[in-house]
Amino acid sequence: MLFRSKTGVGAVSTSNSSGVLSDAGGALRQIVREGEVEPGGSGGKFSKFDQIVLCDNGNIIFQATLRDLPATQKQGLWLAKNGTITRLMKTGQTLQFNGVSKALSAVHIFQFTPNLSGQTRSFDPGSGTITYQATFADGTWGIYLIAGDQ
């Protein structure tokens, strides 16, 4: 679940008041919080959590926006699995599109599935595959898969 804490309480400020929590495995625990450094090595810090995907096995995939980076490198998808956060992809990186390398300018997870709490049409529970739309700097776009075991 996404959370937003009340600023001015404890150590909560406007720069760290939102994040992602999970109770998979029993106790409620914080997965990631606004202001934490993104683990992919970019130096960017999480500033906004746009959407989450609750995978059947307790893992979480989340779409987020980063701060302290150029505008072309601020959005991406991350996987929280067994207490570790791994970047799946981030704007600015290149993907193959019909055999041509293109710079990723936006990524979109598909809408939530009705009657399935927290799961989107992007997640295939049978295979664990994530489907997303990648938009490129030249305006073209494509549908991509991140293979299973998410």
PDB file of C-alpha atoms in Angstrom:
ATOM      1  CA  MET A   1       0.000   0.000   0.000  1.00  0.00           C
ATOM      2  CA  LEU A   2       1.042   3.577  -0.545  1.00  0.00           C
ATOM      3  CA  PHE A   3       1.177   5.776   2.534  1.00  0.00           C
ATOM      4  CA  ARG A   4       1.431   9.446   3.338  1.00  0.00           C
ATOM      5  CA  SER A   5       2.474  10.437   6.862  1.00  0.00           C
ATOM      6  CA  LYS A   6       1.456  13.639   8.562  1.00  0.00           C
ATOM      7  CA  THR A   7       4.306  16.130   8.386  1.00  0.00           C
ATOM      8  CA  GLY A   8       5.597  17.563  11.639  1.00  0.00           C
ATOM      9  CA  VAL A   9       5.113  14.274  13.503  1.00  0.00           C
ATOM     10  CA  GLY A  10       8.298  12.518  14.598  1.00  0.00           C
ATOM     11  CA  ALA A  11      10.936  12.796  11.869  1.00  0.00           C
ATOM     12  CA  VAL A  12       8.385  13.248   9.064  1.00  0.00           C
ATOM     13  CA  SER A  13       8.843  16.252   6.775  1.00  0.00           C
ATOM     14  CA  THR A  14       7.521  17.216   3.345  1.00  0.00           C
ATOM     15  CA  SER A  15      10.569  15.506   1.797  1.00  0.00           C
ATOM     16  CA  ASN A  16       9.925  12.036   3.292  1.00  0.00           C
ATOM     17  CA  SER A  17       6.203  11.816   4.029  1.00  0.00           C
ATOM     18  CA  SER A  18       5.191   9.148   1.494  1.00  0.00           C
ATOM     19  CA  GLY A  19       6.286   5.611   0.766  1.00  0.00           C
ATOM     20  CA  VAL A  20       5.289   1.992   0.267  1.00  0.00           C
ATOM     21  CA  LEU A  21       4.341  -0.446   3.050  1.00  0.00           C
ATOM     22  CA  SER A  22       3.642  -4.185   2.910  1.00  0.00           C
ATOM     23  CA  ASP A  23       2.269  -6.751   5.322  1.00  0.00           C
ATOM     24  CA  ALA A  24       3.290  -9.748   3.171  1.00  0.00           C
ATOM     25  CA  GLY A  25       4.707 -12.361   5.493  1.00  0.00           C
ATOM     26  CA  GLY A  26       2.873 -11.070   8.575  1.00  0.00           C
ATOM     27  CA  ALA A  27       4.027  -7.822  10.138  1.00  0.00           C
ATOM     28  CA  LEU A  28       3.560  -4.462   8.444  1.00  0.00           C
ATOM     29  CA  ARG A  29       6.912  -3.102   7.270  1.00  0.00           C
ATOM     30  CA  GLN A  30       8.208  -0.184   5.257  1.00  0.00           C
ATOM     31  CA  ILE A  31       9.484  -1.120   1.799  1.00  0.00           C
ATOM     32  CA  VAL A  32      10.681   2.291   0.604  1.00  0.00           C
ATOM     33  CA  ARG A  33      10.207   5.908   1.638  1.00  0.00           C
ATOM     34  CA  GLU A  34      10.330   9.242  -0.121  1.00  0.00           C
ATOM     35  CA  GLY A  35      13.832  10.756   0.144  1.00  0.00           C
ATOM     36  CA  GLU A  36      15.684   7.411   0.082  1.00  0.00           C
ATOM     37  CA  VAL A  37      18.428   7.030  -2.534  1.00  0.00           C
ATOM     38  CA  GLU A  38      17.421   4.884  -5.489  1.00  0.00           C
ATOM     39  CA  PRO A  39      19.458   1.637  -5.364  1.00  0.00           C
ATOM     40  CA  GLY A  40      20.277   1.590  -9.095  1.00  0.00           C
ATOM     41  CA  GLY A  41      23.313   3.841  -8.672  1.00  0.00           C
ATOM     42  CA  SER A  42      21.890   6.992 -10.271  1.00  0.00           C
ATOM     43  CA  GLY A  43      22.151   9.089  -7.093  1.00  0.00           C
ATOM     44  CA  GLY A  44      18.509  10.120  -7.470  1.00  0.00           C
ATOM     45  CA  LYS A  45      16.132  10.048  -4.490  1.00  0.00           C
ATOM     46  CA  PHE A  46      12.571   8.785  -4.515  1.00  0.00           C
ATOM     47  CA  SER A  47      10.173  11.745  -4.573  1.00  0.00           C
ATOM     48  CA  LYS A  48       6.827  10.326  -5.686  1.00  0.00           C
ATOM     49  CA  PHE A  49       5.274   6.864  -5.868  1.00  0.00           C
ATOM     50  CA  ASP A  50       2.980   6.747  -8.875  1.00  0.00           C
ATOM     51  CA  GLN A  51       1.599   3.192  -8.767  1.00  0.00           C
ATOM     52  CA  ILE A  52       2.265  -0.184  -7.193  1.00  0.00           C
ATOM     53  CA  VAL A  53       1.694  -3.763  -8.304  1.00  0.00           C
ATOM     54  CA  LEU A  54       1.081  -6.350  -5.591  1.00  0.00           C
ATOM     55  CA  CYS A  55       2.458  -9.646  -6.899  1.00  0.00           C
ATOM     56  CA  ASP A  56       0.867 -12.891  -5.674  1.00  0.00           C
ATOM     57  CA  ASN A  57       4.046 -14.017  -3.891  1.00  0.00           C
ATOM     58  CA  GLY A  58       4.300 -10.908  -1.684  1.00  0.00           C
ATOM     59  CA  ASN A  59       6.745  -8.998  -3.862  1.00  0.00           C
ATOM     60  CA  ILE A  60       5.953  -5.454  -4.972  1.00  0.00           C
ATOM     61  CA  ILE A  61       6.697  -3.645  -8.201  1.00  0.00           C
ATOM     62  CA  PHE A  62       6.343   0.107  -8.020  1.00  0.00           C
ATOM     63  CA  GLN A  63       6.498   2.985 -10.467  1.00  0.00           C
ATOM     64  CA  ALA A  64       8.161   6.058  -9.006  1.00  0.00           C
ATOM     65  CA  THR A  65       9.603   9.459  -9.793  1.00  0.00           C
ATOM     66  CA  LEU A  66      13.087  10.523  -8.653  1.00  0.00           C
ATOM     67  CA  ARG A  67      14.483  13.946  -7.739  1.00  0.00           C
ATOM     68  CA  ASP A  68      18.048  15.300  -8.058  1.00  0.00           C
ATOM     69  CA  LEU A  69      18.381  13.985 -11.630  1.00  0.00           C
ATOM     70  CA  PRO A  70      17.923  15.479 -15.112  1.00  0.00           C
ATOM     71  CA  ALA A  71      14.263  15.517 -16.244  1.00  0.00           C
ATOM     72  CA  THR A  72      14.974  12.792 -18.823  1.00  0.00           C
ATOM     73  CA  GLN A  73      16.070  10.297 -16.111  1.00  0.00           C
ATOM     74  CA  LYS A  74      13.459  10.721 -13.360  1.00  0.00           C
ATOM     75  CA  GLN A  75      10.924   7.890 -13.816  1.00  0.00           C
ATOM     76  CA  GLY A  76      11.184   4.135 -13.533  1.00  0.00           C
ATOM     77  CA  LEU A  77      10.047   0.758 -12.227  1.00  0.00           C
ATOM     78  CA  TRP A  78      11.525  -1.033  -9.211  1.00  0.00           C
ATOM     79  CA  LEU A  79      11.021  -4.487  -7.699  1.00  0.00           C
ATOM     80  CA  ALA A  80      10.923  -5.029  -3.928  1.00  0.00           C
ATOM     81  CA  LYS A  81      11.709  -8.710  -3.394  1.00  0.00           C
ATOM     82  CA  ASN A  82      12.804 -10.376  -0.148  1.00  0.00           C
ATOM     83  CA  GLY A  83      13.683  -7.011   1.408  1.00  0.00           C
ATOM     84  CA  THR A  84      15.830  -5.871  -1.523  1.00  0.00           C
ATOM     85  CA  ILE A  85      14.870  -3.164  -4.024  1.00  0.00           C
ATOM     86  CA  THR A  86      16.105  -3.618  -7.595  1.00  0.00           C
ATOM     87  CA  ARG A  87      15.656  -1.205 -10.474  1.00  0.00           C
ATOM     88  CA  LEU A  88      13.902  -2.835 -13.427  1.00  0.00           C
ATOM     89  CA  MET A  89      14.261   0.163 -15.726  1.00  0.00           C
ATOM     90  CA  LYS A  90      14.531   3.948 -15.718  1.00  0.00           C
ATOM     91  CA  THR A  91      13.977   6.697 -18.248  1.00  0.00           C
ATOM     92  CA  GLY A  92      17.131   7.679 -20.074  1.00  0.00           C
ATOM     93  CA  GLN A  93      18.252   4.104 -20.634  1.00  0.00           C
ATOM     94  CA  THR A  94      18.027   2.588 -24.120  1.00  0.00           C
ATOM     95  CA  LEU A  95      15.793  -0.235 -25.281  1.00  0.00           C
ATOM     96  CA  GLN A  96      15.657  -2.016 -28.614  1.00  0.00           C
ATOM     97  CA  PHE A  97      12.701  -0.965 -30.779  1.00  0.00           C
ATOM     98  CA  ASN A  98      12.476  -2.837 -34.081  1.00  0.00           C
ATOM     99  CA  GLY A  99      16.232  -3.396 -33.988  1.00  0.00           C
ATOM    100  CA  VAL A 100      17.083   0.234 -33.200  1.00  0.00           C
ATOM    101  CA  SER A 101      18.339   1.480 -29.818  1.00  0.00           C
ATOM    102  CA  LYS A 102      16.059   4.234 -28.515  1.00  0.00           C
ATOM    103  CA  ALA A 103      16.137   6.336 -25.350  1.00  0.00           C
ATOM    104  CA  LEU A 104      13.265   5.638 -22.953  1.00  0.00           C
ATOM    105  CA  SER A 105      11.390   8.856 -22.059  1.00  0.00           C
ATOM    106  CA  ALA A 106       8.372   7.476 -20.135  1.00  0.00           C
ATOM    107  CA  VAL A 107       7.122   4.192 -18.699  1.00  0.00           C
ATOM    108  CA  HIS A 108       3.518   3.307 -17.868  1.00  0.00           C
ATOM    109  CA  ILE A 109       1.999   0.413 -15.946  1.00  0.00           C
ATOM    110  CA  PHE A 110      -1.515  -0.447 -17.103  1.00  0.00           C
ATOM    111  CA  GLN A 111      -4.697   0.289 -15.147  1.00  0.00           C
ATOM    112  CA  PHE A 112      -5.839  -1.640 -12.109  1.00  0.00           C
ATOM    113  CA  THR A 113      -7.848  -4.805 -12.680  1.00  0.00           C
ATOM    114  CA  PRO A 114     -11.408  -4.569 -11.319  1.00  0.00           C
ATOM    115  CA  ASN A 115     -12.065  -6.744  -8.234  1.00  0.00           C
ATOM    116  CA  LEU A 116      -8.380  -7.646  -7.746  1.00  0.00           C
ATOM    117  CA  SER A 117      -7.038  -5.439  -4.988  1.00  0.00           C
ATOM    118  CA  GLY A 118      -3.706  -3.902  -5.959  1.00  0.00           C
ATOM    119  CA  GLN A 119      -3.134  -5.861  -9.141  1.00  0.00           C
ATOM    120  CA  THR A 120      -2.977  -4.216 -12.544  1.00  0.00           C
ATOM    121  CA  ARG A 121      -3.465  -5.524 -16.023  1.00  0.00           C
ATOM    122  CA  SER A 122       0.323  -5.271 -16.237  1.00  0.00           C
ATOM    123  CA  PHE A 123       0.820  -8.297 -13.970  1.00  0.00           C
ATOM    124  CA  ASP A 124       0.253 -11.915 -15.077  1.00  0.00           C
ATOM    125  CA  PRO A 125      -0.104 -13.893 -11.824  1.00  0.00           C
ATOM    126  CA  GLY A 126       0.437 -17.205 -13.614  1.00  0.00           C
ATOM    127  CA  SER A 127       3.882 -16.367 -14.982  1.00  0.00           C
ATOM    128  CA  GLY A 128       4.884 -13.348 -12.861  1.00  0.00           C
ATOM    129  CA  THR A 129       5.469 -11.363 -16.056  1.00  0.00           C
ATOM    130  CA  ILE A 130       5.069  -7.567 -15.992  1.00  0.00           C
ATOM    131  CA  THR A 131       3.877  -5.788 -19.136  1.00  0.00           C
ATOM    132  CA  TYR A 132       4.471  -2.069 -19.537  1.00  0.00           C
ATOM    133  CA  GLN A 133       4.313   0.646 -22.177  1.00  0.00           C
ATOM    134  CA  ALA A 134       7.608   2.318 -23.053  1.00  0.00           C
ATOM    135  CA  THR A 135       7.524   5.710 -24.777  1.00  0.00           C
ATOM    136  CA  PHE A 136      10.677   6.949 -26.487  1.00  0.00           C
ATOM    137  CA  ALA A 137      12.198  10.399 -26.933  1.00  0.00           C
ATOM    138  CA  ASP A 138      11.121  10.495 -30.601  1.00  0.00           C
ATOM    139  CA  GLY A 139       7.447   9.883 -29.676  1.00  0.00           C
ATOM    140  CA  THR A 140       7.281   6.234 -30.714  1.00  0.00           C
ATOM    141  CA  TRP A 141       6.190   3.642 -28.161  1.00  0.00           C
ATOM    142  CA  GLY A 142       6.054  -0.094 -27.652  1.00  0.00           C
ATOM    143  CA  ILE A 143       4.736  -2.734 -25.282  1.00  0.00           C
ATOM    144  CA  TYR A 144       7.479  -4.614 -23.376  1.00  0.00           C
ATOM    145  CA  LEU A 145       7.656  -7.550 -20.979  1.00  0.00           C
ATOM    146  CA  ILE A 146       9.787  -8.156 -17.919  1.00  0.00           C
ATOM    147  CA  ALA A 147      10.050 -11.936 -17.602  1.00  0.00           C
ATOM    148  CA  GLY A 148       8.456 -13.834 -14.729  1.00  0.00           C
ATOM    149  CA  ASP A 149       9.471 -14.727 -11.166  1.00  0.00           C
ATOM    150  CA  GLN A 150       8.598 -11.272  -9.966  1.00  0.00           C
TER     151      GLN A 150
END
